[in-house]
Amino acid sequence: MSVISEETVRGGGSLFKEISADNEDWEPTEIESMCMNCHQNGTTRLLLTRIPFFKEIIVSSFSCPHCCWSNTEIQSAGRIQDQGVCYTLRVKSKQDLNREVVKADSATTRIPELDFEIPPFTQKGALSTIEGLLDRAVAGLEQDQPVRRATDPEVAEKIDEFIQKLRKLKEVEEEFTLVIEDPSGNSFVENPVAPQKDEALTVSRFKRTVQQDIQLGIRAEDDLEEEPAGSDLETMRNEVLVFDTNCPECNAPASTNMKLVQIPHFKEVIIMATNCDSCGHRTNEVKSGGATEELGTRITLNLTDPSDMTRDVLKSETCSILIPELDFELGMAALGGKFTTLEGLLKDIKELIVSKNPFICGDSSNTDRVQKLRDFGGKIDKIIAGEMPVHVVLDDPAGNSYLQNVYAPDPDPEMTVEKYTRTFEQNEELGLNDMKTENYSEEK
């Protein structure tokens, strides 16, 4: 029996290999295991690799030489994200059926118009298209139809009618909605007009419930209590807290340092930094430590000079970034919370859209899309060099973002700060509509 050693896991990239025809040592690991059909010994082959939008995966294939039974599966080997993700897509044309989709096994798929739902952990994870998801759902319903027709013809007839409705969706005679909700945060729906905003696709992040944490295996089944609401803030201000985690790059064990810091003009924030000793990967993130403001904040800066690139920026995890001249919008939580300069923020946007975009390389790429994204990266470089005047807008419905005023305490002639009342949808996304604090003690 082959065993993957801890030293191999800590090798920082040697465990998961890129898909490549030139990789000569790209061989699967073979494990002798029992056949679940005839209970004789067969062979399981494991291949650990990376594919676009699905991060690390484990491809397993079992074959039995005695009864010729075989089975193949794909399992996600990536880390569970800090928040869950929900994609809501309005399918308006047949072209939308070609959108690439990564559906993790923990994701729930819904089509509200048909009152149809595929619960989590009932299907294996897959890299497919919208049309492929519909075909897979049809195949699953048709699987036991011969038995149903013999034992319960009435139920079989109703399922046949429903299958026809699913197949009719592929004609897109009418618009329908596809919802993919994944508490692990590892599912994805393609935006074909990237880096521009996709009007048909809505992406939202959410905090997992205790039950979802238990389903994902990151909380014990007997631990049904919510996290404590309060903590010793004075201790947090004076100490650097350390907790164990996994490297987002190589998945090796690592440590994250956390500190509560008072930043001028921005109340308190939580700074988190992770360093991986195995592969050298480093990440840092800033989260707001204060309350949600009564009003949202929209900060607009007119870039007129290269010196503007040195302005300090504190972008909270709820802040969206807009560049109207490029028709570009980056939604909240895409880059997380960051404390950096305006130049650093623009470089992070370029890296996210261009360098780290799997659609720009490999089998997922096409010439038009690659050129479009590279042109966008060139425009970002011109903005950083001061060759292209634009407006940068930080829109934070929670009011917890900040852009440095270099003329302080006088007003900045190139920057406007607007306070606005949040919409119902923004309050819903921030979880404020269900939060009741008025007369709480009296009702209790």
Tab-separated table of C-alpha atoms in Angstrom:
chain	number	residue	atom	x	y	z
A	1	MET	CA	0.000	0.000	0.000
A	2	SER	CA	1.437	3.373	-1.026
A	3	VAL	CA	1.530	6.082	1.632
A	4	ILE	CA	2.000	9.836	1.059
A	5	SER	CA	4.473	11.011	3.684
A	6	GLU	CA	4.248	14.229	5.687
A	7	GLU	CA	7.576	15.321	4.171
A	8	THR	CA	5.996	15.098	0.709
A	9	VAL	CA	3.058	17.230	1.839
A	10	ARG	CA	5.451	19.831	3.226
A	11	GLY	CA	7.386	19.869	-0.034
A	12	GLY	CA	5.512	22.975	-1.163
A	13	GLY	CA	4.187	22.217	-4.644
A	14	SER	CA	5.700	18.749	-5.224
A	15	LEU	CA	2.499	16.992	-4.219
A	16	PHE	CA	0.060	18.584	-6.691
A	17	LYS	CA	1.412	18.679	-10.260
A	18	GLU	CA	0.175	20.845	-13.113
A	19	ILE	CA	-1.636	19.134	-15.997
A	20	SER	CA	0.952	18.954	-18.774
A	21	ALA	CA	1.695	16.603	-21.657
A	22	ASP	CA	5.425	17.249	-21.103
A	23	ASN	CA	5.411	16.091	-17.488
A	24	GLU	CA	7.148	12.710	-17.750
A	25	ASP	CA	7.084	11.881	-14.027
A	26	TRP	CA	3.350	12.576	-13.769
A	27	GLU	CA	2.370	9.108	-12.529
A	28	PRO	CA	-0.539	8.091	-10.305
A	29	THR	CA	-0.174	6.501	-6.892
A	30	GLU	CA	-1.478	2.909	-6.827
A	31	ILE	CA	-3.152	1.492	-3.730
A	32	GLU	CA	-4.440	-2.047	-3.294
A	33	SER	CA	-8.017	-1.864	-2.027
A	34	MET	CA	-11.127	-3.996	-1.718
A	35	CYS	CA	-13.719	-4.137	-4.485
A	36	MET	CA	-17.162	-3.174	-3.154
A	37	ASN	CA	-18.808	-5.380	-5.795
A	38	CYS	CA	-17.130	-8.792	-5.378
A	39	HIS	CA	-15.076	-8.086	-2.207
A	40	GLN	CA	-11.842	-9.213	-3.872
A	41	ASN	CA	-8.740	-7.028	-4.031
A	42	GLY	CA	-8.525	-4.449	-6.789
A	43	THR	CA	-6.399	-1.384	-7.525
A	44	THR	CA	-7.129	2.274	-6.815
A	45	ARG	CA	-5.082	4.874	-8.692
A	46	LEU	CA	-4.806	8.380	-7.209
A	47	LEU	CA	-3.620	11.417	-9.154
A	48	LEU	CA	-3.160	14.775	-7.409
A	49	THR	CA	-3.260	17.711	-9.806
A	50	ARG	CA	-4.548	21.233	-10.444
A	51	ILE	CA	-7.152	22.331	-12.963
A	52	PRO	CA	-8.431	25.855	-13.744
A	53	PHE	CA	-11.018	27.221	-11.265
A	54	PHE	CA	-11.005	23.996	-9.222
A	55	LYS	CA	-7.665	24.450	-7.531
A	56	GLU	CA	-6.218	21.165	-6.264
A	57	ILE	CA	-8.152	17.973	-6.972
A	58	ILE	CA	-7.733	14.250	-6.382
A	59	VAL	CA	-8.639	12.054	-9.345
A	60	SER	CA	-9.269	8.453	-8.245
A	61	SER	CA	-9.928	5.439	-10.441
A	62	PHE	CA	-10.697	1.917	-9.185
A	63	SER	CA	-10.637	-1.263	-11.276
A	64	CYS	CA	-11.170	-4.874	-10.251
A	65	PRO	CA	-9.553	-7.651	-12.347
A	66	HIS	CA	-11.898	-10.279	-10.872
A	67	CYS	CA	-15.358	-8.887	-11.717
A	68	CYS	CA	-14.258	-6.066	-14.089
A	69	TRP	CA	-16.095	-3.472	-11.983
A	70	SER	CA	-14.658	0.059	-12.213
A	71	ASN	CA	-15.366	3.464	-10.728
A	72	THR	CA	-13.945	7.002	-11.110
A	73	GLU	CA	-14.329	10.028	-8.845
A	74	ILE	CA	-13.034	13.595	-8.515
A	75	GLN	CA	-12.620	15.120	-5.063
A	76	SER	CA	-11.585	18.648	-4.113
A	77	ALA	CA	-8.298	18.881	-2.226
A	78	GLY	CA	-8.338	22.671	-1.847
A	79	ARG	CA	-8.790	24.529	1.409
A	80	ILE	CA	-12.240	25.576	2.595
A	81	GLN	CA	-12.641	29.338	2.129
A	82	ASP	CA	-13.355	31.756	4.982
A	83	GLN	CA	-16.870	32.437	3.640
A	84	GLY	CA	-19.429	30.599	1.573
A	85	VAL	CA	-20.360	31.830	-1.893
A	86	CYS	CA	-23.666	32.032	-3.767
A	87	TYR	CA	-23.896	32.531	-7.558
A	88	THR	CA	-27.246	33.599	-9.044
A	89	LEU	CA	-27.333	33.538	-12.848
A	90	ARG	CA	-30.152	34.690	-15.121
A	91	VAL	CA	-29.905	32.408	-18.170
A	92	LYS	CA	-31.201	34.498	-21.082
A	93	SER	CA	-29.764	32.822	-24.193
A	94	LYS	CA	-28.235	29.593	-25.424
A	95	GLN	CA	-24.851	31.273	-25.199
A	96	ASP	CA	-25.241	31.343	-21.409
A	97	LEU	CA	-25.444	27.543	-21.441
A	98	ASN	CA	-21.770	27.478	-22.488
A	99	ARG	CA	-20.558	29.243	-19.318
A	100	GLU	CA	-18.011	27.124	-17.487
A	101	VAL	CA	-18.996	26.071	-13.984
A	102	VAL	CA	-17.089	24.544	-11.101
A	103	LYS	CA	-19.534	22.790	-8.791
A	104	ALA	CA	-18.060	21.443	-5.569
A	105	ASP	CA	-19.686	18.421	-3.937
A	106	SER	CA	-20.779	20.653	-1.020
A	107	ALA	CA	-22.771	22.987	-3.311
A	108	THR	CA	-26.556	23.169	-3.568
A	109	THR	CA	-27.976	23.740	-7.063
A	110	ARG	CA	-31.441	25.277	-7.471
A	111	ILE	CA	-33.729	26.297	-10.340
A	112	PRO	CA	-36.504	28.309	-8.593
A	113	GLU	CA	-38.820	28.388	-11.643
A	114	LEU	CA	-39.137	24.579	-11.517
A	115	ASP	CA	-38.897	24.328	-7.715
A	116	PHE	CA	-35.939	22.017	-8.398
A	117	GLU	CA	-33.019	21.492	-6.015
A	118	ILE	CA	-29.961	19.241	-5.936
A	119	PRO	CA	-28.934	18.951	-2.246
A	120	PRO	CA	-25.275	19.119	-1.193
A	121	PHE	CA	-23.131	15.961	-1.117
A	122	THR	CA	-25.517	14.078	-3.433
A	123	GLN	CA	-23.249	14.546	-6.460
A	124	LYS	CA	-19.494	14.489	-6.857
A	125	GLY	CA	-17.653	17.702	-7.675
A	126	ALA	CA	-17.381	18.507	-11.377
A	127	LEU	CA	-15.975	20.995	-13.875
A	128	SER	CA	-18.699	21.452	-16.489
A	129	THR	CA	-20.985	23.981	-18.189
A	130	ILE	CA	-24.542	25.128	-17.450
A	131	GLU	CA	-25.752	22.729	-20.146
A	132	GLY	CA	-23.644	19.979	-18.593
A	133	LEU	CA	-25.285	20.535	-15.198
A	134	LEU	CA	-28.732	20.203	-16.784
A	135	ASP	CA	-27.689	17.017	-18.608
A	136	ARG	CA	-26.291	15.596	-15.386
A	137	ALA	CA	-29.542	16.323	-13.538
A	138	VAL	CA	-31.552	14.625	-16.310
A	139	ALA	CA	-29.266	11.580	-16.232
A	140	GLY	CA	-29.681	11.298	-12.464
A	141	LEU	CA	-33.483	11.370	-12.692
A	142	GLU	CA	-33.555	8.849	-15.561
A	143	GLN	CA	-31.310	6.369	-13.766
A	144	ASP	CA	-34.042	4.545	-11.797
A	145	GLN	CA	-36.943	5.187	-14.177
A	146	PRO	CA	-37.196	1.565	-15.480
A	147	VAL	CA	-37.696	0.310	-11.914
A	148	ARG	CA	-40.208	3.064	-11.145
A	149	ARG	CA	-42.252	2.284	-14.258
A	150	ALA	CA	-42.607	-1.293	-13.036
A	151	THR	CA	-43.282	-0.547	-9.350
A	152	ASP	CA	-44.969	2.886	-9.389
A	153	PRO	CA	-46.073	3.993	-12.885
A	154	GLU	CA	-47.761	7.152	-11.598
A	155	VAL	CA	-44.578	8.506	-9.992
A	156	ALA	CA	-42.544	7.509	-13.049
A	157	GLU	CA	-44.911	9.465	-15.308
A	158	LYS	CA	-44.565	12.612	-13.180
A	159	ILE	CA	-40.774	12.322	-13.247
A	160	ASP	CA	-40.878	11.910	-17.051
A	161	GLU	CA	-42.861	15.154	-17.272
A	162	PHE	CA	-40.324	16.911	-15.070
A	163	ILE	CA	-37.429	15.575	-17.158
A	164	GLN	CA	-39.051	17.108	-20.246
A	165	LYS	CA	-39.211	20.472	-18.434
A	166	LEU	CA	-35.492	20.248	-17.649
A	167	ARG	CA	-34.674	19.407	-21.265
A	168	LYS	CA	-36.832	22.288	-22.466
A	169	LEU	CA	-34.675	24.679	-20.424
A	170	LYS	CA	-31.815	23.987	-22.858
A	171	GLU	CA	-33.864	25.665	-25.604
A	172	VAL	CA	-33.974	28.857	-23.478
A	173	GLU	CA	-37.392	29.814	-24.805
A	174	GLU	CA	-37.893	31.680	-21.532
A	175	GLU	CA	-35.398	33.069	-19.030
A	176	PHE	CA	-34.680	30.955	-15.964
A	177	THR	CA	-32.542	31.303	-12.853
A	178	LEU	CA	-29.706	29.029	-11.776
A	179	VAL	CA	-28.491	29.311	-8.176
A	180	ILE	CA	-25.326	27.607	-6.930
A	181	GLU	CA	-24.789	28.022	-3.190
A	182	ASP	CA	-21.587	26.563	-1.773
A	183	PRO	CA	-20.677	26.949	1.922
A	184	SER	CA	-17.084	25.852	1.185
A	185	GLY	CA	-16.599	28.813	-1.194
A	186	ASN	CA	-14.918	26.601	-3.830
A	187	SER	CA	-17.558	26.754	-6.573
A	188	PHE	CA	-17.418	29.155	-9.512
A	189	VAL	CA	-19.507	30.431	-12.446
A	190	GLU	CA	-17.710	32.037	-15.404
A	191	ASN	CA	-18.065	35.734	-16.211
A	192	PRO	CA	-17.594	35.843	-20.030
A	193	VAL	CA	-17.240	39.651	-20.119
A	194	ALA	CA	-14.486	39.863	-17.488
A	195	PRO	CA	-13.076	42.210	-16.313
A	196	GLN	CA	-16.357	44.126	-16.817
A	197	LYS	CA	-19.305	43.513	-14.542
A	198	ASP	CA	-21.654	40.712	-15.589
A	199	GLU	CA	-25.202	42.071	-15.387
A	200	ALA	CA	-26.717	38.577	-15.510
A	201	LEU	CA	-24.580	37.157	-12.681
A	202	THR	CA	-24.817	38.071	-9.003
A	203	VAL	CA	-22.121	36.889	-6.585
A	204	SER	CA	-22.589	37.158	-2.825
A	205	ARG	CA	-20.595	35.897	0.156
A	206	PHE	CA	-22.096	34.638	3.402
A	207	LYS	CA	-21.064	33.374	6.804
A	208	ARG	CA	-21.570	29.651	7.303
A	209	THR	CA	-24.003	28.339	9.903
A	210	VAL	CA	-22.999	25.852	12.592
A	211	GLN	CA	-24.798	23.077	10.670
A	212	GLN	CA	-22.850	23.893	7.498
A	213	ASP	CA	-19.561	23.821	9.431
A	214	ILE	CA	-20.496	20.372	10.733
A	215	GLN	CA	-21.354	19.171	7.198
A	216	LEU	CA	-17.967	20.366	5.942
A	217	GLY	CA	-16.208	18.593	8.800
A	218	ILE	CA	-14.616	21.711	10.317
A	219	ARG	CA	-16.662	21.541	13.519
A	220	ALA	CA	-17.464	18.585	15.758
A	221	GLU	CA	-21.022	17.251	15.611
A	222	ASP	CA	-21.502	17.748	19.361
A	223	ASP	CA	-20.361	21.396	19.122
A	224	LEU	CA	-23.694	23.088	18.443
A	225	GLU	CA	-22.998	26.344	20.242
A	226	GLU	CA	-22.334	29.544	18.332
A	227	GLU	CA	-19.023	31.346	18.752
A	228	PRO	CA	-18.942	33.645	21.815
A	229	ALA	CA	-20.073	37.161	20.971
A	230	GLY	CA	-17.604	38.983	23.183
A	231	SER	CA	-13.905	38.810	24.000
A	232	ASP	CA	-11.275	40.562	26.079
A	233	LEU	CA	-10.471	43.504	23.781
A	234	GLU	CA	-7.688	44.830	25.980
A	235	THR	CA	-5.882	41.502	25.776
A	236	MET	CA	-6.289	41.460	21.988
A	237	ARG	CA	-4.889	45.008	21.686
A	238	ASN	CA	-1.742	44.122	23.596
A	239	GLU	CA	-1.048	40.645	22.211
A	240	VAL	CA	-0.431	39.008	18.858
A	241	LEU	CA	-2.744	35.998	18.673
A	242	VAL	CA	-1.531	32.931	16.761
A	243	PHE	CA	-3.704	30.093	15.471
A	244	ASP	CA	-3.092	27.107	13.209
A	245	THR	CA	-4.295	27.094	9.612
A	246	ASN	CA	-3.316	25.765	6.182
A	247	CYS	CA	-1.377	27.554	3.469
A	248	PRO	CA	-3.762	28.705	0.677
A	249	GLU	CA	-1.060	27.917	-1.898
A	250	CYS	CA	0.329	24.455	-0.994
A	251	ASN	CA	-2.148	23.461	1.767
A	252	ALA	CA	0.710	22.684	4.198
A	253	PRO	CA	0.234	23.455	7.928
A	254	ALA	CA	0.999	27.095	8.722
A	255	SER	CA	0.351	29.725	11.387
A	256	THR	CA	-1.654	32.942	11.152
A	257	ASN	CA	-0.819	35.963	13.313
A	258	MET	CA	-3.662	38.298	14.284
A	259	LYS	CA	-3.520	41.703	15.981
A	260	LEU	CA	-6.103	44.357	16.830
A	261	VAL	CA	-4.686	47.775	15.819
A	262	GLN	CA	-5.964	51.347	16.072
A	263	ILE	CA	-5.404	53.109	12.710
A	264	PRO	CA	-5.834	56.910	12.479
A	265	HIS	CA	-9.034	57.985	10.705
A	266	PHE	CA	-10.290	54.385	10.670
A	267	LYS	CA	-11.145	53.238	14.170
A	268	GLU	CA	-9.917	49.696	14.932
A	269	VAL	CA	-8.973	46.995	12.458
A	270	ILE	CA	-7.812	43.407	12.709
A	271	ILE	CA	-4.590	42.677	10.810
A	272	MET	CA	-4.007	39.018	9.876
A	273	ALA	CA	-0.804	37.663	8.317
A	274	THR	CA	0.081	34.119	7.234
A	275	ASN	CA	3.597	32.916	6.367
A	276	CYS	CA	4.169	29.421	4.990
A	277	ASP	CA	7.531	27.820	5.850
A	278	SER	CA	7.026	25.113	3.216
A	279	CYS	CA	6.567	27.144	0.012
A	280	GLY	CA	7.300	30.685	1.213
A	281	HIS	CA	3.817	31.986	0.371
A	282	ARG	CA	2.776	35.076	2.325
A	283	THR	CA	-0.676	36.630	2.691
A	284	ASN	CA	-2.040	39.513	4.728
A	285	GLU	CA	-5.571	40.721	5.220
A	286	VAL	CA	-7.299	43.533	7.098
A	287	LYS	CA	-10.772	43.166	8.611
A	288	SER	CA	-12.807	45.908	10.211
A	289	GLY	CA	-12.891	45.691	13.993
A	290	GLY	CA	-15.535	48.372	14.410
A	291	ALA	CA	-19.282	48.477	14.004
A	292	THR	CA	-21.152	48.958	10.746
A	293	GLU	CA	-21.777	52.679	10.218
A	294	GLU	CA	-25.303	54.060	9.972
A	295	LEU	CA	-24.573	55.331	6.452
A	296	GLY	CA	-22.557	53.896	3.585
A	297	THR	CA	-19.503	55.728	2.211
A	298	ARG	CA	-18.598	56.404	-1.414
A	299	ILE	CA	-15.109	57.886	-1.942
A	300	THR	CA	-14.254	59.213	-5.426
A	301	LEU	CA	-10.687	60.258	-6.298
A	302	ASN	CA	-9.722	61.992	-9.539
A	303	LEU	CA	-6.213	60.777	-10.406
A	304	THR	CA	-4.336	63.778	-11.791
A	305	ASP	CA	-0.733	63.140	-10.751
A	306	PRO	CA	1.551	60.068	-10.346
A	307	SER	CA	2.055	61.072	-6.697
A	308	ASP	CA	-1.553	59.972	-6.065
A	309	MET	CA	-0.260	56.378	-6.227
A	310	THR	CA	1.360	56.859	-2.802
A	311	ARG	CA	-1.920	57.614	-1.018
A	312	ASP	CA	-2.764	55.154	1.752
A	313	VAL	CA	-5.874	53.050	1.197
A	314	LEU	CA	-7.727	50.917	3.676
A	315	LYS	CA	-10.236	48.781	1.811
A	316	SER	CA	-12.572	46.751	3.986
A	317	GLU	CA	-13.928	43.366	2.899
A	318	THR	CA	-17.322	44.985	2.148
A	319	CYS	CA	-15.902	47.614	-0.242
A	320	SER	CA	-16.400	47.573	-4.033
A	321	ILE	CA	-13.939	49.262	-6.419
A	322	LEU	CA	-15.063	51.043	-9.595
A	323	ILE	CA	-13.106	52.669	-12.437
A	324	PRO	CA	-15.833	54.262	-14.641
A	325	GLU	CA	-13.477	55.103	-17.543
A	326	LEU	CA	-12.651	51.377	-17.927
A	327	ASP	CA	-16.249	50.263	-17.265
A	328	PHE	CA	-14.748	48.151	-14.474
A	329	GLU	CA	-16.266	47.084	-11.167
A	330	LEU	CA	-14.760	44.736	-8.587
A	331	GLY	CA	-17.302	43.432	-6.103
A	332	MET	CA	-16.934	43.255	-2.352
A	333	ALA	CA	-14.823	40.425	-0.856
A	334	ALA	CA	-13.003	39.851	-4.160
A	335	LEU	CA	-9.695	41.122	-2.743
A	336	GLY	CA	-10.641	40.911	0.920
A	337	GLY	CA	-9.619	43.629	3.341
A	338	LYS	CA	-6.353	45.434	2.539
A	339	PHE	CA	-4.223	48.224	3.982
A	340	THR	CA	-1.946	49.359	1.162
A	341	THR	CA	-1.281	52.244	-1.215
A	342	LEU	CA	-3.346	53.135	-4.265
A	343	GLU	CA	-0.551	51.729	-6.454
A	344	GLY	CA	-0.570	48.489	-4.471
A	345	LEU	CA	-4.346	48.242	-4.802
A	346	LEU	CA	-4.203	48.679	-8.602
A	347	LYS	CA	-1.430	46.081	-8.851
A	348	ASP	CA	-3.532	43.639	-6.815
A	349	ILE	CA	-6.460	44.227	-9.207
A	350	LYS	CA	-4.228	43.560	-12.221
A	351	GLU	CA	-2.837	40.400	-10.633
A	352	LEU	CA	-6.334	39.119	-9.807
A	353	ILE	CA	-7.837	39.852	-13.236
A	354	VAL	CA	-4.856	39.031	-15.469
A	355	SER	CA	-2.064	37.047	-13.792
A	356	LYS	CA	-4.180	34.741	-11.600
A	357	ASN	CA	-7.045	34.280	-14.075
A	358	PRO	CA	-7.100	30.590	-15.170
A	359	PHE	CA	-9.088	31.545	-18.290
A	360	ILE	CA	-5.967	33.230	-19.694
A	361	CYS	CA	-3.932	30.019	-19.918
A	362	GLY	CA	-4.364	26.335	-20.702
A	363	ASP	CA	-7.390	24.726	-22.304
A	364	SER	CA	-9.771	27.350	-20.866
A	365	SER	CA	-8.253	30.235	-22.877
A	366	ASN	CA	-9.269	31.735	-26.212
A	367	THR	CA	-7.505	34.398	-28.238
A	368	ASP	CA	-10.125	37.166	-27.888
A	369	ARG	CA	-10.449	36.777	-24.131
A	370	VAL	CA	-6.686	36.653	-23.555
A	371	GLN	CA	-6.133	39.788	-25.635
A	372	LYS	CA	-8.970	41.590	-23.892
A	373	LEU	CA	-7.559	40.847	-20.442
A	374	ARG	CA	-4.029	41.807	-21.493
A	375	ASP	CA	-5.317	45.121	-22.862
A	376	PHE	CA	-6.967	45.724	-19.502
A	377	GLY	CA	-3.668	45.020	-17.732
A	378	GLY	CA	-1.939	47.518	-20.025
A	379	LYS	CA	-4.473	50.194	-19.083
A	380	ILE	CA	-3.840	49.551	-15.377
A	381	ASP	CA	-0.101	50.032	-16.011
A	382	LYS	CA	-0.821	53.364	-17.719
A	383	ILE	CA	-2.928	54.498	-14.746
A	384	ILE	CA	-0.102	53.627	-12.326
A	385	ALA	CA	2.402	55.525	-14.517
A	386	GLY	CA	0.132	58.605	-14.557
A	387	GLU	CA	-0.416	58.373	-18.317
A	388	MET	CA	-4.163	57.767	-18.121
A	389	PRO	CA	-6.337	60.051	-15.921
A	390	VAL	CA	-9.262	58.171	-14.394
A	391	HIS	CA	-11.546	58.224	-11.384
A	392	VAL	CA	-11.223	55.532	-8.698
A	393	VAL	CA	-14.358	54.947	-6.609
A	394	LEU	CA	-14.404	53.076	-3.286
A	395	ASP	CA	-18.024	52.194	-2.489
A	396	ASP	CA	-18.434	50.677	0.987
A	397	PRO	CA	-22.013	50.190	2.213
A	398	ALA	CA	-20.648	49.410	5.704
A	399	GLY	CA	-18.770	52.750	5.806
A	400	ASN	CA	-15.523	51.120	6.935
A	401	SER	CA	-13.122	52.113	4.134
A	402	TYR	CA	-10.672	55.018	4.000
A	403	LEU	CA	-8.583	56.891	1.403
A	404	GLN	CA	-5.859	59.280	2.552
A	405	ASN	CA	-6.440	63.029	2.218
A	406	VAL	CA	-2.985	64.460	1.450
A	407	TYR	CA	-4.284	68.001	2.082
A	408	ALA	CA	-5.526	67.243	5.616
A	409	PRO	CA	-6.860	68.992	7.617
A	410	ASP	CA	-8.009	71.013	4.567
A	411	PRO	CA	-10.434	69.487	2.046
A	412	ASP	CA	-8.924	67.539	-0.850
A	413	PRO	CA	-9.919	69.234	-4.162
A	414	GLU	CA	-9.539	65.955	-6.093
A	415	MET	CA	-11.472	63.737	-3.655
A	416	THR	CA	-15.134	63.650	-2.673
A	417	VAL	CA	-16.572	61.656	0.219
A	418	GLU	CA	-20.295	60.956	0.006
A	419	LYS	CA	-22.455	59.443	2.737
A	420	TYR	CA	-25.577	57.611	1.571
A	421	THR	CA	-28.425	55.510	2.910
A	422	ARG	CA	-28.073	51.813	2.145
A	423	THR	CA	-30.668	50.050	0.027
A	424	PHE	CA	-32.645	47.063	1.285
A	425	GLU	CA	-30.493	44.755	-0.871
A	426	GLN	CA	-27.275	46.146	0.632
A	427	ASN	CA	-28.630	45.700	4.178
A	428	GLU	CA	-29.621	42.158	3.252
A	429	GLU	CA	-26.126	41.381	1.982
A	430	LEU	CA	-24.600	42.782	5.181
A	431	GLY	CA	-27.034	40.764	7.303
A	432	LEU	CA	-28.604	43.855	8.879
A	433	ASN	CA	-32.250	43.306	7.945
A	434	ASP	CA	-32.596	40.381	10.363
A	435	MET	CA	-30.616	42.101	13.129
A	436	LYS	CA	-32.865	43.573	15.827
A	437	THR	CA	-31.351	45.548	18.718
A	438	GLU	CA	-34.180	47.955	19.633
A	439	ASN	CA	-35.902	47.192	22.958
A	440	TYR	CA	-33.968	43.918	23.121
A	441	SER	CA	-33.700	43.898	26.915
A	442	GLU	CA	-37.420	44.565	27.345
A	443	GLU	CA	-38.433	41.731	25.000
A	444	LYS	CA	-35.978	39.390	26.696
